[in-house]
PDB file of C-alpha atoms in Angstrom:
ATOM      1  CA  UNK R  11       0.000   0.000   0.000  1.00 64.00           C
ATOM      2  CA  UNK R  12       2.415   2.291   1.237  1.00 76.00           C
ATOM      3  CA  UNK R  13       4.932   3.962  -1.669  1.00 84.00           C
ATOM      4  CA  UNK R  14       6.948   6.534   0.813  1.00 84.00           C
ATOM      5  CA  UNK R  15      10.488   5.769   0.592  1.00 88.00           C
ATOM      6  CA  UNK R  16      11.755   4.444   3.230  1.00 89.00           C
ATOM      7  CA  UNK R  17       8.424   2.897   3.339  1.00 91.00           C
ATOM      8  CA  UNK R  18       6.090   3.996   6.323  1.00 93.00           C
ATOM      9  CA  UNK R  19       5.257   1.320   9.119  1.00 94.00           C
ATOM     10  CA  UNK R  20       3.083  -1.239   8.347  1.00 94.00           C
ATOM     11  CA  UNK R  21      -0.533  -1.744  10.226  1.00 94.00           C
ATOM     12  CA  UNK R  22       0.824  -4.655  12.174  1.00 93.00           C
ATOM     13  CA  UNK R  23       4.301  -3.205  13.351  1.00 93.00           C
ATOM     14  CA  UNK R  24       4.041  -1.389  16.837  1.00 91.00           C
ATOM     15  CA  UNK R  25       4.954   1.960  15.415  1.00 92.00           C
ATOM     16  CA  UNK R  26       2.137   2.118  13.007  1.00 94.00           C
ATOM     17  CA  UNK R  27       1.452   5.031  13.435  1.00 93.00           C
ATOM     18  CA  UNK R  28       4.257   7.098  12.329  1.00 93.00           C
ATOM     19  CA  UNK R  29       2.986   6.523   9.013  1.00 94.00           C
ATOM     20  CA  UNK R  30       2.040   8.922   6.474  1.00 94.00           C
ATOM     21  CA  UNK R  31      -1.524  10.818   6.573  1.00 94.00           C
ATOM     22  CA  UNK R  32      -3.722  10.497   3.382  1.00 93.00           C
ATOM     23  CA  UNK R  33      -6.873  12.028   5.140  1.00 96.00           C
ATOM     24  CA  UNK R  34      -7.283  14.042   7.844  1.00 96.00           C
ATOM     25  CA  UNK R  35     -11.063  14.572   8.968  1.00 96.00           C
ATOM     26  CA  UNK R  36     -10.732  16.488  12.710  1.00 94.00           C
ATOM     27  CA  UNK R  37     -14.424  17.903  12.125  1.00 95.00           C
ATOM     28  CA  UNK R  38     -14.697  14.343  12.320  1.00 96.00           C
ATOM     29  CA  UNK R  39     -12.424  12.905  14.943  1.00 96.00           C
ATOM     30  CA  UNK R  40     -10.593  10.645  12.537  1.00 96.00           C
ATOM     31  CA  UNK R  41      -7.792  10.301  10.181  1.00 97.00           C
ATOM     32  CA  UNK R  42      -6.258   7.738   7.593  1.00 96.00           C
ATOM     33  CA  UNK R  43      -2.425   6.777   7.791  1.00 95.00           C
ATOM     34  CA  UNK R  44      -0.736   5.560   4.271  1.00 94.00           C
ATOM     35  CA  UNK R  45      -0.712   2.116   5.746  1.00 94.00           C
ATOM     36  CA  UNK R  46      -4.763   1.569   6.021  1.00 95.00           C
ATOM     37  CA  UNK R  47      -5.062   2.265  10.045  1.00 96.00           C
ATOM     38  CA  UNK R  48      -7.953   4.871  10.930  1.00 97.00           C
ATOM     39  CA  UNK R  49      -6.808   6.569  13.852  1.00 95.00           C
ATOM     40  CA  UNK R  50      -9.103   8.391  16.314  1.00 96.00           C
ATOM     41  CA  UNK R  51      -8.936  11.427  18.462  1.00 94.00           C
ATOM     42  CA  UNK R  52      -9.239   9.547  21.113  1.00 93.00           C
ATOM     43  CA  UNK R  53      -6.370   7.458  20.371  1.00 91.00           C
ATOM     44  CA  UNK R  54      -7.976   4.488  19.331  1.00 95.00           C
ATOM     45  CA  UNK R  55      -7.615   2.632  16.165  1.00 96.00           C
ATOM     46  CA  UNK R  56      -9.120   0.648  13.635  1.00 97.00           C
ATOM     47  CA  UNK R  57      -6.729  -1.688  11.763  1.00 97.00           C
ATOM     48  CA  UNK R  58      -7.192  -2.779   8.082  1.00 96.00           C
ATOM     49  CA  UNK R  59      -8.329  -6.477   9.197  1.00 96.00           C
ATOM     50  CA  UNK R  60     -11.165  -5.158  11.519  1.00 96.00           C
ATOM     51  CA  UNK R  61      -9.024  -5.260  14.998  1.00 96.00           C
ATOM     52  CA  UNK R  62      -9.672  -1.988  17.313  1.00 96.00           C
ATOM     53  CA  UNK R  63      -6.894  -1.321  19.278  1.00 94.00           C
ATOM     54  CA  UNK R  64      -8.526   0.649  22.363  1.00 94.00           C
ATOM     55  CA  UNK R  65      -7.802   4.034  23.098  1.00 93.00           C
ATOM     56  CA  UNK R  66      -4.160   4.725  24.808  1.00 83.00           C
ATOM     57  CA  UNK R  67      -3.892   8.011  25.888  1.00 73.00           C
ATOM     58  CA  UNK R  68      -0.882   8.486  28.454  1.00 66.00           C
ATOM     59  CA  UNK R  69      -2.492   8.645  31.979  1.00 57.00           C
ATOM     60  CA  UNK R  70      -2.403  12.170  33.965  1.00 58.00           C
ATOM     61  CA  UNK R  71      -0.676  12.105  37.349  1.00 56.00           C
ATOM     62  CA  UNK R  72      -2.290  15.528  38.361  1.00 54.00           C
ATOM     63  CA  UNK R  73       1.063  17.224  38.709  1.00 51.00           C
ATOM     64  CA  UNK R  74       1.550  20.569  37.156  1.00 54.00           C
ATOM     65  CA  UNK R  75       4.305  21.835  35.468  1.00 53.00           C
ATOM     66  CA  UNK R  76       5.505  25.105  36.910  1.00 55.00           C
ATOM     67  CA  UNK R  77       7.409  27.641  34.713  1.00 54.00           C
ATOM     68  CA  UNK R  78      10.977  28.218  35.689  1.00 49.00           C
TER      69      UNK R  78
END
């Protein structure tokens, strides 16, 4: 699918998605990487043979950053 060179990751490799954006729909929530996975705002995903990977945003701690 993909035709970047060095190709992008593919759907199956754990960095997935560092591939390539073909759509971008944020009116939408969603957007298509070169390498068929629909990725959500909300972090989840939908790979090209149906799996969902669930939503992974990094967890808060509550801790604010204070400007030095």
């Amino acid at each position: 699918m993909c035709q970047h060179q060095p190709p992008c990751p593919t759907a199956d490799s754990s960095d997935r998605e560092a591939a390539r954006l073909v759509a971008h729909h944020p009116e939408q929530g969603w957007s298509l990487l070169c390498n068929g996975v629909l990725l959500f705002e909300d972090t989840g995903e939908l790979l090209p043979n149906g799996q969902i990977i669930a939503p992974h945003r990094p967890s808060r701690t509550g801790h604010v950053a204070k400007a030095a």
